[in-house]
Short mmCIF file of C-alpha atoms in Angstrom, two decimals:
data_model
loop_
_atom_site.label_atom_id
_atom_site.label_comp_id
_atom_site.label_asym_id
_atom_site.label_seq_id
_atom_site.Cartn_x
_atom_site.Cartn_y
_atom_site.Cartn_z
CA MET P 1 34.30 72.62 -59.74
CA ARG P 2 32.56 73.54 -63.20
CA VAL P 3 29.29 72.14 -63.61
CA HIS P 4 26.96 72.35 -66.57
CA VAL P 5 23.45 72.37 -66.54
CA VAL P 6 21.28 71.21 -69.81
CA GLU P 7 17.78 72.03 -68.95
CA ASP P 8 15.36 73.57 -71.58
CA ASP P 9 12.83 74.33 -68.81
CA ALA P 10 13.96 77.87 -67.96
CA GLY P 11 12.95 78.33 -64.46
CA VAL P 12 14.52 75.71 -63.34
CA SER P 13 17.51 76.15 -65.36
CA ASP P 14 17.74 79.61 -63.77
CA SER P 15 17.23 78.26 -59.83
CA LEU P 16 19.06 75.46 -60.23
CA SER P 17 22.17 77.92 -61.37
CA LEU P 18 21.52 79.69 -58.32
CA ILE P 19 21.53 77.11 -55.69
CA LEU P 20 24.54 75.98 -57.60
CA ALA P 21 26.22 79.02 -57.44
CA ASN P 22 25.78 78.93 -54.10
CA LEU P 23 26.87 75.41 -53.46
CA GLY P 24 30.26 77.12 -54.75
CA HIS P 25 30.15 76.02 -58.50
CA ASP P 26 30.68 77.18 -61.45
CA VAL P 27 28.08 76.97 -63.63
CA ILE P 28 27.47 77.30 -67.18
CA SER P 29 23.07 76.48 -68.30
CA TYR P 30 22.49 75.27 -72.17
CA PRO P 31 18.90 75.01 -72.71
CA ASP P 32 19.12 71.62 -75.08
CA ALA P 33 21.82 68.66 -76.25
CA GLU P 34 22.35 71.06 -79.21
CA SER P 35 23.98 73.88 -77.92
CA LEU P 36 26.07 71.77 -75.37
CA PHE P 37 27.61 69.64 -78.30
CA ARG P 38 28.30 73.11 -79.94
CA SER P 39 30.65 74.29 -76.82
CA PRO P 40 33.76 73.39 -76.11
CA PRO P 41 33.38 69.93 -74.70
CA PRO P 42 33.18 69.39 -70.27
CA ASP P 43 36.29 67.54 -69.17
CA GLY P 44 36.64 64.53 -66.96
CA SER P 45 36.92 66.67 -63.87
CA ASP P 46 33.23 68.32 -64.20
CA THR P 47 29.73 67.11 -63.74
CA VAL P 48 27.41 67.62 -66.25
CA ILE P 49 23.75 68.32 -65.22
CA VAL P 50 21.08 66.74 -67.80
CA ASP P 51 17.68 66.71 -67.78
CA LEU P 52 15.87 63.56 -69.98
CA THR P 53 13.57 65.35 -71.45
CA LEU P 54 14.68 68.03 -73.71
CA PRO P 55 13.49 69.78 -77.09
CA GLY P 56 15.50 67.97 -80.00
CA ILE P 57 18.55 65.57 -79.14
CA PRO P 58 16.70 63.79 -75.99
CA GLY P 59 18.58 63.98 -72.53
CA ALA P 60 19.11 60.26 -72.38
CA GLN P 61 21.28 60.84 -75.85
CA VAL P 62 23.17 63.58 -73.94
CA VAL P 63 23.99 60.90 -71.23
CA ARG P 64 24.97 57.79 -73.86
CA TRP P 65 27.34 60.76 -75.87
CA LEU P 66 28.79 61.69 -72.57
CA LEU P 67 29.98 58.36 -70.74
CA LYS P 68 31.73 57.50 -74.39
CA MET P 69 34.23 60.23 -73.69
CA ALA P 70 37.73 59.70 -73.41
CA ALA P 71 37.60 61.56 -70.28
CA VAL P 72 34.32 60.85 -68.89
CA PRO P 73 32.65 63.50 -66.83
CA ARG P 74 29.98 63.08 -63.62
CA VAL P 75 27.18 62.65 -65.26
CA VAL P 76 23.85 63.34 -63.21
CA VAL P 77 20.29 62.95 -64.54
CA ILE P 78 17.42 65.38 -63.37
CA THR P 79 13.87 64.05 -64.39
CA GLY P 80 10.48 64.27 -63.34
CA GLN P 81 9.26 60.90 -65.25
CA SER P 82 7.74 57.69 -63.72
CA GLN P 83 10.68 55.67 -62.67
CA SER P 84 9.93 52.83 -65.70
CA ALA P 85 9.69 55.94 -68.00
CA ILE P 86 13.52 56.54 -66.73
CA ASP P 87 14.42 52.67 -67.10
CA HIS P 88 13.40 52.50 -69.92
CA GLN P 89 15.39 55.34 -71.37
CA LEU P 90 18.52 54.74 -69.20
CA ARG P 91 18.79 51.11 -70.31
CA GLY P 92 21.77 49.99 -70.76
CA LEU P 93 23.30 53.15 -68.76
CA ALA P 94 25.24 54.14 -65.97
CA PRO P 95 24.96 57.66 -64.98
CA ALA P 96 26.90 58.45 -61.33
CA GLY P 97 23.44 59.89 -60.32
CA VAL P 98 19.52 60.07 -61.13
CA VAL P 99 17.47 62.71 -59.23
CA ARG P 100 13.79 62.68 -59.58
CA LYS P 101 11.75 66.33 -59.59
CA PRO P 102 11.02 68.24 -57.97
CA LEU P 103 14.44 68.92 -56.62
CA THR P 104 15.75 69.52 -52.94
CA VAL P 105 19.39 71.55 -52.46
CA GLU P 106 20.08 67.94 -50.03
CA ALA P 107 19.01 65.41 -53.06
CA LEU P 108 21.61 67.85 -55.51
CA ALA P 109 24.11 68.16 -52.87
CA ARG P 110 24.51 64.38 -52.82
CA ALA P 111 24.40 63.52 -56.04
CA LEU P 112 27.73 65.96 -56.75
CA PRO P 113 31.22 65.30 -55.90
CA ALA P 114 32.35 66.52 -52.16
CA SER P 115 34.19 69.50 -52.77
CA MET T 1 -69.33 50.98 -56.22
CA ARG T 2 -68.82 53.05 -58.72
CA ASP T 3 -70.86 52.18 -62.05
CA PHE T 4 -71.92 54.24 -65.73
CA SER T 5 -75.89 52.97 -65.05
CA SER T 6 -76.75 56.23 -63.12
CA SER T 7 -74.45 58.76 -65.68
CA PRO T 8 -76.37 61.41 -67.40
CA GLY T 9 -76.04 61.49 -70.35
CA LEU T 10 -75.58 58.25 -71.33
CA PRO T 11 -78.81 55.70 -71.53
CA GLU T 12 -79.24 52.88 -69.44
CA CYS T 13 -76.83 50.05 -69.31
CA ALA T 14 -79.35 47.95 -70.92
CA THR T 15 -78.18 45.33 -72.26
CA VAL T 16 -74.93 42.72 -72.03
CA SER T 17 -72.73 43.89 -74.68
CA GLU T 18 -73.44 47.67 -73.07
CA ALA T 19 -72.05 46.18 -69.54
CA ARG T 20 -69.27 44.57 -71.23
CA LEU T 21 -67.71 47.39 -72.94
CA LEU T 22 -67.43 49.71 -70.36
CA SER T 23 -65.65 47.10 -68.02
CA VAL T 24 -63.54 46.91 -71.63
CA LEU T 25 -63.01 50.59 -70.96
CA ASP T 26 -62.29 50.03 -67.49
CA THR T 27 -59.34 47.72 -67.70
CA ALA T 28 -57.68 49.87 -70.59
CA ALA T 29 -54.61 50.78 -69.72
CA ASP T 30 -54.76 54.06 -71.78
CA GLY T 31 -57.42 56.90 -70.05
CA ILE T 32 -60.26 57.23 -72.36
CA ILE T 33 -62.83 59.82 -71.98
CA VAL T 34 -66.13 59.98 -73.99
CA ILE T 35 -68.06 63.45 -74.15
CA ASP T 36 -71.26 64.56 -75.95
CA GLU T 37 -71.61 67.38 -79.01
CA ARG T 38 -71.28 70.25 -75.27
CA ALA T 39 -68.32 68.48 -74.14
CA ARG T 40 -70.37 66.91 -71.00
CA ILE T 41 -68.51 64.05 -70.10
CA LEU T 42 -70.14 60.52 -71.03
CA ILE T 43 -67.64 58.19 -70.23
CA PHE T 44 -64.85 58.28 -67.38
CA ASN T 45 -62.86 54.95 -67.34
CA LYS T 46 -60.19 53.81 -64.24
CA ALA T 47 -57.51 54.83 -65.98
CA CYS T 48 -58.77 58.46 -65.97
CA GLU T 49 -59.55 58.45 -62.24
CA GLN T 50 -55.85 57.46 -61.66
CA MET T 51 -54.40 60.29 -64.34
CA PHE T 52 -56.41 63.09 -63.08
CA GLY T 53 -57.67 61.90 -59.21
CA ILE T 54 -61.06 62.23 -59.85
CA ALA T 55 -63.50 59.60 -59.59
CA SER T 56 -66.39 58.76 -62.21
CA VAL T 57 -68.92 59.67 -60.50
CA GLU T 58 -68.17 63.02 -59.95
CA ALA T 59 -66.39 63.15 -63.68
CA VAL T 60 -69.63 62.47 -66.04
CA GLY T 61 -71.49 64.79 -66.31
CA GLN T 62 -69.34 67.12 -66.11
CA ASN T 63 -67.55 69.46 -68.66
CA VAL T 64 -64.50 67.91 -69.98
CA LYS T 65 -62.58 70.91 -69.44
CA ILE T 66 -62.04 69.93 -65.40
CA VAL T 67 -59.66 67.53 -66.43
CA MET T 68 -57.44 70.71 -68.51
CA PRO T 69 -55.50 73.85 -66.56
CA ILE T 70 -57.15 77.19 -66.80
CA GLU T 71 -55.87 78.65 -70.49
CA TYR T 72 -57.26 75.52 -72.41
CA ALA T 73 -59.64 75.33 -70.47
CA TYR T 74 -60.73 78.79 -71.38
CA ASP T 75 -60.94 77.90 -74.93
CA HIS T 76 -61.98 74.14 -75.72
CA ASP T 77 -65.75 75.14 -75.60
CA LYS T 78 -64.77 77.28 -78.62
CA TYR T 79 -62.86 74.12 -80.19
CA VAL T 80 -65.28 72.05 -80.21
CA GLY T 81 -67.82 74.70 -81.29
CA SER T 82 -65.99 75.69 -84.37
CA TYR T 83 -66.01 72.39 -85.46
CA ILE T 84 -69.48 71.36 -85.17
CA SER T 85 -70.07 74.18 -87.26
CA THR T 86 -67.24 74.54 -89.63
CA GLY T 87 -66.30 70.57 -89.44
CA VAL T 88 -61.99 71.94 -89.88
CA LYS T 89 -60.96 69.32 -87.80
CA LYS T 90 -57.65 70.50 -85.49
CA ILE T 91 -57.05 67.75 -83.23
CA ILE T 92 -59.52 64.46 -84.39
CA GLY T 93 -57.68 61.99 -86.09
CA ILE T 94 -55.01 63.64 -84.87
CA GLY T 95 -52.89 62.66 -82.03
CA ARG T 96 -50.69 65.48 -80.06
CA GLU T 97 -49.30 66.10 -77.25
CA VAL T 98 -51.16 68.52 -74.90
CA ARG T 99 -51.13 69.33 -71.17
CA GLY T 100 -53.70 67.94 -68.63
CA ARG T 101 -54.50 69.01 -64.63
CA HIS T 102 -54.61 66.81 -62.23
CA ALA T 103 -57.42 67.49 -58.95
CA ASP T 104 -53.91 68.41 -57.12
CA GLY T 105 -53.57 71.21 -59.71
CA THR T 106 -49.96 69.22 -61.00
CA VAL T 107 -50.50 70.43 -65.15
CA PHE T 108 -48.58 67.36 -67.18
CA PRO T 109 -47.53 66.28 -70.75
CA LEU T 110 -50.50 64.41 -72.03
CA GLU T 111 -50.48 62.60 -75.91
CA LEU T 112 -54.37 62.46 -76.91
CA SER T 113 -55.81 61.80 -79.80
CA VAL T 114 -59.45 62.26 -80.05
CA GLY T 115 -62.03 59.53 -82.62
CA GLU T 116 -65.30 60.68 -83.28
CA ALA T 117 -68.73 58.58 -83.16
CA ALA T 118 -72.20 59.59 -84.43
CA THR T 119 -74.76 57.84 -82.42
CA PRO T 120 -78.70 58.38 -82.35
CA ASP T 121 -77.76 61.48 -79.83
CA GLY T 122 -76.00 63.04 -81.62
CA ARG T 123 -72.22 62.79 -81.57
CA GLN T 124 -69.75 61.61 -79.95
CA PHE T 125 -66.04 62.13 -79.42
CA ILE T 126 -63.71 59.90 -77.41
CA GLY T 127 -60.66 60.47 -76.00
CA ILE T 128 -57.58 58.05 -75.66
CA LEU T 129 -55.02 59.25 -73.78
CA ARG T 130 -51.49 58.19 -72.46
CA ASP T 131 -49.85 59.86 -69.56
CA LEU T 132 -46.34 61.54 -71.29
CA ARG T 133 -44.73 61.53 -67.76
CA PRO T 134 -42.87 58.58 -68.12
CA ARG T 135 -41.57 59.26 -71.01
CA LYS T 136 -40.64 62.91 -70.34
CA GLU T 137 -38.77 61.10 -67.25
CA SER T 138 -36.75 58.56 -69.30
CA GLU T 139 -35.51 60.91 -71.94
CA GLN T 140 -34.43 63.47 -69.15
CA ARG T 141 -32.45 60.32 -67.70
CA LEU T 142 -31.28 59.99 -70.81
CA ALA T 143 -29.98 63.20 -71.13
CA ASP T 144 -28.67 63.14 -68.31
CA LEU T 145 -26.87 59.66 -68.36
CA GLN T 146 -25.29 61.14 -72.15
CA SER T 147 -23.87 64.15 -69.85
CA GLU T 148 -22.51 62.23 -67.14
CA LEU T 149 -20.62 60.03 -69.97
CA VAL T 150 -19.27 62.80 -71.85
CA HIS T 151 -17.44 64.14 -68.08
CA LEU T 152 -16.81 60.59 -67.66
CA ALA T 153 -14.99 60.68 -70.99
CA ARG T 154 -12.69 64.05 -69.82
CA VAL T 155 -11.89 62.65 -66.62
CA SER T 156 -10.79 59.56 -68.66
CA ALA T 157 -8.28 61.35 -70.51
CA ILE T 158 -6.83 63.82 -67.89
CA ASP T 159 -6.52 60.35 -66.23
CA GLU T 160 -4.30 59.29 -68.53
CA MET T 161 -2.83 62.61 -68.46
CA GLY T 162 -1.74 62.17 -65.05
CA ALA T 163 1.44 61.66 -65.41
CA ALA T 164 2.08 63.42 -67.90
CA ILE T 165 0.62 66.40 -65.65
CA ALA T 166 2.76 65.18 -63.21
CA HIS T 167 5.92 66.15 -64.74
CA GLU T 168 4.36 69.66 -65.64
CA LEU T 169 4.12 70.60 -62.27
CA ASN T 170 7.44 69.01 -60.84
CA GLN T 171 9.03 71.97 -63.15
CA PRO T 172 7.77 74.92 -61.48
CA LEU T 173 7.87 73.14 -58.14
CA THR T 174 11.69 71.98 -58.65
CA ALA T 175 12.38 75.86 -59.39
CA LEU T 176 9.92 77.25 -56.35
CA MET T 177 11.81 75.09 -54.21
CA LEU T 178 15.68 75.81 -55.21
CA TYR T 179 14.42 79.22 -54.81
CA LEU T 180 13.63 79.28 -51.48
CA GLN T 181 16.68 76.67 -50.63
CA ALA T 182 19.05 79.24 -51.94
CA ILE T 183 17.56 82.40 -49.64
CA ARG T 184 17.83 79.94 -47.01
CA ARG T 185 21.44 78.71 -47.24
CA ALA T 186 22.38 82.19 -47.91
CA HIS T 187 20.66 83.50 -44.87
CA SER T 188 21.76 80.59 -42.44
CA ARG T 189 25.65 81.81 -43.45
CA GLY T 190 25.03 85.31 -42.93
CA MET T 191 25.57 86.25 -46.07
CA ASP T 192 24.97 90.09 -47.75
CA ILE T 193 21.57 88.78 -49.64
CA ASN T 194 19.86 91.69 -49.42
CA ALA T 195 20.79 92.94 -53.17
CA MET T 196 19.20 89.68 -54.86
CA VAL T 197 16.44 88.81 -52.80
CA GLY T 198 13.39 90.76 -53.34
CA ASP T 199 14.94 89.83 -57.22
CA ILE T 200 14.72 85.85 -56.25
CA LEU T 201 11.52 85.99 -54.30
CA ASP T 202 9.45 87.09 -57.50
CA LYS T 203 10.65 84.53 -59.88
CA ALA T 204 9.85 81.97 -56.82
CA ALA T 205 6.22 83.87 -56.59
CA ALA T 206 5.89 83.51 -60.46
CA GLU T 207 6.65 79.91 -60.37
CA ALA T 208 4.55 78.95 -58.37
CA GLU T 209 2.23 81.36 -59.73
CA ARG T 210 2.54 79.19 -63.32
CA ALA T 211 1.96 75.80 -60.88
CA GLY T 212 -1.32 77.72 -60.13
CA HIS T 213 -2.01 77.81 -62.93
CA ILE T 214 -1.45 74.72 -64.27
CA ILE T 215 -3.85 73.25 -62.31
CA GLN T 216 -6.87 75.99 -63.37
CA ARG T 217 -6.60 75.05 -66.80
CA MET T 218 -7.44 71.35 -65.77
CA ARG T 219 -10.19 72.06 -63.54
CA GLN T 220 -12.06 73.93 -65.70
CA PHE T 221 -11.45 71.37 -68.13
CA VAL T 222 -12.04 68.60 -65.87
CA GLU T 223 -15.18 70.00 -63.32
CA LYS T 224 -18.77 68.72 -63.99
CA ARG T 225 -21.22 71.27 -65.28
CA GLU T 226 -24.31 71.62 -66.95
CA PRO T 227 -23.46 71.76 -70.72
CA VAL T 228 -23.80 75.93 -71.90
CA ARG T 229 -23.43 77.41 -75.33
CA SER T 230 -22.54 80.80 -75.79
CA VAL T 231 -21.21 82.27 -78.85
CA ARG T 232 -17.46 82.35 -79.33
CA ASP T 233 -15.05 82.43 -82.05
CA ILE T 234 -13.03 79.10 -82.54
CA ASP T 235 -9.62 80.13 -83.14
CA PRO T 236 -8.88 80.66 -79.41
CA MET T 237 -11.21 77.72 -78.07
CA VAL T 238 -9.09 75.79 -80.30
CA ASP T 239 -5.50 77.31 -79.51
CA GLU T 240 -6.43 76.72 -75.80
CA ALA T 241 -7.04 72.88 -76.14
CA VAL T 242 -3.92 72.45 -78.01
CA GLU T 243 -1.81 73.80 -75.33
CA LEU T 244 -3.45 71.98 -73.24
CA THR T 245 -3.09 68.91 -74.61
CA LEU T 246 0.63 69.58 -75.72
CA LEU T 247 1.09 70.57 -71.41
CA GLY T 248 3.57 67.81 -70.65
CA GLN T 249 3.39 66.13 -73.20
CA ARG T 250 6.08 63.40 -73.57
CA HIS T 251 6.68 63.15 -77.43
CA ARG T 252 8.67 66.23 -78.84
CA ILE T 253 6.67 66.51 -81.89
CA ARG T 254 6.06 69.84 -84.51
CA VAL T 255 2.92 71.04 -84.01
CA GLU T 256 1.52 73.50 -86.69
CA ARG T 257 -0.86 75.51 -86.14
CA GLU T 258 -2.81 77.25 -89.10
CA PHE T 259 -5.91 79.34 -87.94
CA ALA T 260 -7.99 81.38 -90.26
CA GLY T 261 -8.08 84.17 -87.79
CA ASP T 262 -11.67 85.96 -89.12
CA LEU T 263 -14.27 82.26 -89.02
CA PRO T 264 -17.50 83.64 -88.05
CA PRO T 265 -18.25 82.68 -85.06
CA VAL T 266 -19.95 79.34 -83.93
CA ALA T 267 -22.56 78.99 -80.84
CA VAL T 268 -21.56 75.98 -79.07
CA ASP T 269 -20.33 74.58 -75.64
CA PRO T 270 -16.70 75.31 -75.25
CA VAL T 271 -15.68 72.72 -72.82
CA GLN T 272 -16.74 70.23 -75.05
CA ILE T 273 -15.57 71.48 -78.41
CA GLN T 274 -12.52 71.78 -76.32
CA GLN T 275 -13.16 68.32 -75.39
CA ILE T 276 -12.91 67.02 -78.94
CA VAL T 277 -9.71 69.26 -79.85
CA VAL T 278 -7.94 67.50 -76.99
CA ASN T 279 -8.96 64.68 -77.76
CA LEU T 280 -8.24 64.39 -81.76
CA VAL T 281 -4.97 65.93 -80.87
CA ARG T 282 -3.83 63.13 -78.47
CA ASN T 283 -4.86 60.53 -80.88
CA ALA T 284 -2.69 62.72 -83.64
CA ILE T 285 0.12 62.86 -81.34
CA GLU T 286 -0.28 59.21 -80.68
CA ALA T 287 -0.42 58.32 -84.16
CA ALA T 288 2.76 60.61 -85.01
CA ALA T 289 4.89 59.79 -82.22
CA PRO T 290 6.24 56.21 -83.76
CA THR T 291 7.62 58.17 -87.46
CA GLY T 292 10.79 59.59 -87.17
CA ASP T 293 9.46 62.80 -87.86
CA PRO T 294 6.16 63.20 -86.21
CA ALA T 295 4.59 66.41 -86.70
CA ILE T 296 0.59 67.52 -86.77
CA ARG T 297 -1.18 70.03 -88.05
CA VAL T 298 -3.96 71.77 -86.79
CA ARG T 299 -6.08 74.33 -89.11
CA THR T 300 -8.93 76.05 -88.82
CA ARG T 301 -11.06 77.23 -91.97
CA LEU T 302 -14.63 77.96 -93.66
CA ARG T 303 -15.57 75.21 -95.50
CA ASP T 304 -19.31 75.00 -97.44
CA GLY T 305 -20.23 77.66 -94.54
CA ASN T 306 -19.50 75.75 -91.80
CA VAL T 307 -16.01 75.92 -89.54
CA VAL T 308 -13.94 73.53 -89.72
CA ILE T 309 -11.59 72.27 -87.36
CA GLU T 310 -9.01 69.43 -88.83
CA VAL T 311 -6.41 67.51 -87.01
CA HIS T 312 -3.78 65.87 -89.26
CA ASP T 313 -0.77 64.08 -88.42
CA ASN T 314 1.64 62.43 -90.58
CA GLY T 315 1.15 58.97 -89.22
CA PRO T 316 0.65 55.42 -90.91
CA GLY T 317 -3.25 56.19 -91.69
CA ILE T 318 -5.86 54.57 -90.34
CA ALA T 319 -6.22 50.53 -91.58
CA ALA T 320 -9.41 49.99 -93.79
CA PRO T 321 -10.43 47.25 -90.74
CA ALA T 322 -10.57 49.83 -87.39
CA LEU T 323 -12.25 52.25 -90.16
CA PRO T 324 -16.13 51.25 -89.65
CA LYS T 325 -15.76 50.95 -85.69
CA LEU T 326 -13.55 53.66 -85.46
CA PHE T 327 -16.31 55.75 -83.77
CA GLU T 328 -17.70 52.83 -81.77
CA ALA T 329 -17.61 53.31 -77.68
CA PHE T 330 -15.30 50.63 -76.60
CA ALA T 331 -13.80 49.51 -79.88
CA SER T 332 -10.51 51.12 -79.90
CA SER T 333 -7.53 48.78 -79.78
CA LYS T 334 -5.53 51.13 -77.69
CA ARG T 335 -4.01 49.89 -74.67
CA ARG T 336 -5.10 52.32 -72.32
CA GLY T 337 -8.48 54.69 -71.72
CA MET T 338 -11.71 53.29 -72.45
CA GLY T 339 -12.31 53.90 -76.30
CA LEU T 340 -14.92 56.27 -75.45
CA GLY T 341 -12.95 59.71 -76.62
CA LEU T 342 -14.44 59.38 -80.74
CA ALA T 343 -17.51 58.09 -79.98
CA ILE T 344 -17.66 60.94 -77.64
CA SER T 345 -16.74 63.31 -79.75
CA ARG T 346 -18.99 62.29 -82.80
CA THR T 347 -21.92 62.62 -80.42
CA ILE T 348 -20.78 66.20 -78.89
CA ALA T 349 -20.64 67.56 -82.53
CA GLN T 350 -23.59 66.14 -84.00
CA ASN T 351 -25.55 67.49 -80.68
CA HIS T 352 -24.00 70.73 -82.03
CA GLY T 353 -25.57 70.47 -85.22
CA GLY T 354 -22.58 69.45 -86.84
CA ASP T 355 -20.31 66.28 -87.19
CA LEU T 356 -17.21 64.85 -86.72
CA LEU T 357 -15.74 63.20 -89.72
CA VAL T 358 -12.52 60.93 -90.61
CA ASP T 359 -10.15 61.31 -93.85
CA PRO T 360 -8.25 57.89 -93.22
CA GLY T 361 -5.27 58.97 -95.36
CA GLY T 362 -2.81 55.66 -95.65
CA ASN T 363 0.11 55.12 -98.41
CA GLY T 364 2.10 56.97 -96.76
CA LYS T 365 -0.40 59.68 -95.60
CA GLY T 366 -1.51 60.22 -92.21
CA ALA T 367 -5.40 60.88 -90.88
CA CYS T 368 -6.95 63.83 -91.04
CA PHE T 369 -9.74 64.35 -89.01
CA SER T 370 -12.36 67.03 -89.15
CA LEU T 371 -14.34 68.92 -86.68
CA VAL T 372 -17.41 70.32 -88.56
CA LEU T 373 -19.15 73.34 -86.28
CA PRO T 374 -22.12 75.08 -88.20
CA VAL T 375 -22.51 79.03 -87.97
CA ALA T 376 -24.01 80.57 -85.19
CA PRO T 377 -27.16 82.21 -86.75
CA PRO T 378 -26.89 86.21 -86.76
CA PRO T 379 -27.74 88.17 -83.22
CA VAL T 380 -31.11 89.21 -83.02
CA PRO T 381 -31.26 93.13 -82.93
CA SER T 382 -31.69 94.21 -79.29
CA GLU T 383 -34.76 96.48 -78.70
CA VAL T 384 -34.69 99.35 -80.64
CA GLY T 385 -35.44 101.95 -77.97
#
């Protein structure tokens, strides 16, 4: 399965790619929302992992955009923010999963579809 | 029972009014010593007995040097002699701070004022003494309290940053965890990972180090310590403080840094100065955050012979009614914190011989705070040879 990772932190992004590849996925990484939007859009069978805190266009905006696509990909939010901050930003949005940092491979695997 | 009737040098306490005078002297809270032209003690009141631990009967008749530290005592006779021969007043009619010596050897600060009286028996000098130790102690307490408060404000600033810091630590911890789990998984599946394991471990170690650095920076900032002045360049100090503030900052904000680069050094306590900068930058970010395109500018420059650090924001400016109370403790309109930030910051600036000034802005202009610090005096040339 193809997994898109939108994460600005280089360390998190790199380690996430490694573990996802390890789990058998094809990984495409983006340092921000803008570069995701410039690339070919994900399709309905893809998963997009979005960090809430992004430079420029915020993560919640990316989630909103993805959930409005004709073929909605699986959207998984990752974040280190407090629950109230998460709730505030995701008002009215229902991503498939929210995984809080620090991430573990188990929590990630649960949020991804069984492959 | 002690009385002065047997005192040598003092005429017999013949009249009732003289007895009354002596009892008044004994009830005085200040120490009172009367000496003659040869510095011999004529009167040594009760407060003096307490102050110096010497009984009046023992003191009277002796040279007043017995209540002075050795180094004063040595010159005192010369002073008295010089005054009597030249008439030049060095202490008479002028209060000054001197040091006294208790019988147990303790030397302590005293405020001494001396008056002079001509009597049929010759000139007499009346000294009124006040022990300055209680005042010194309260000054010390005040200084301690102030340093405690400065520390408290710093802790409170960190407390407010706590959530943001947790977020910042989450990044390296996440990366670290995933790197290790990647190796663990590969290992348990018997995959050949030899080629890449070294590389991954290096990256994992770098992430752990990154987490360590974040904690180190916080610790340096928050730990309680005595204020220490050192001569430093302001630019790197300000840069570090800006970095510290941006650490885990949730608002996305443009930060422009405009450092002069060639400023003369300042003599400051770096941690305290950074505390001010952190405070100003945090306030600026809060003020700018609600605008569509939040931006702040931190600038250093030389103005009228002082080093000035300016923190601008592009927020709405400070409303006129809030201005008079801006630097008062506990007057903050903010929901969080104690409103100590600006009050403490200005105190620190003034303790450094500088000041904290504000241009409130408004009408489409953001606020600008200026931290003014005097340039450090040129270093004393080191000894030749």
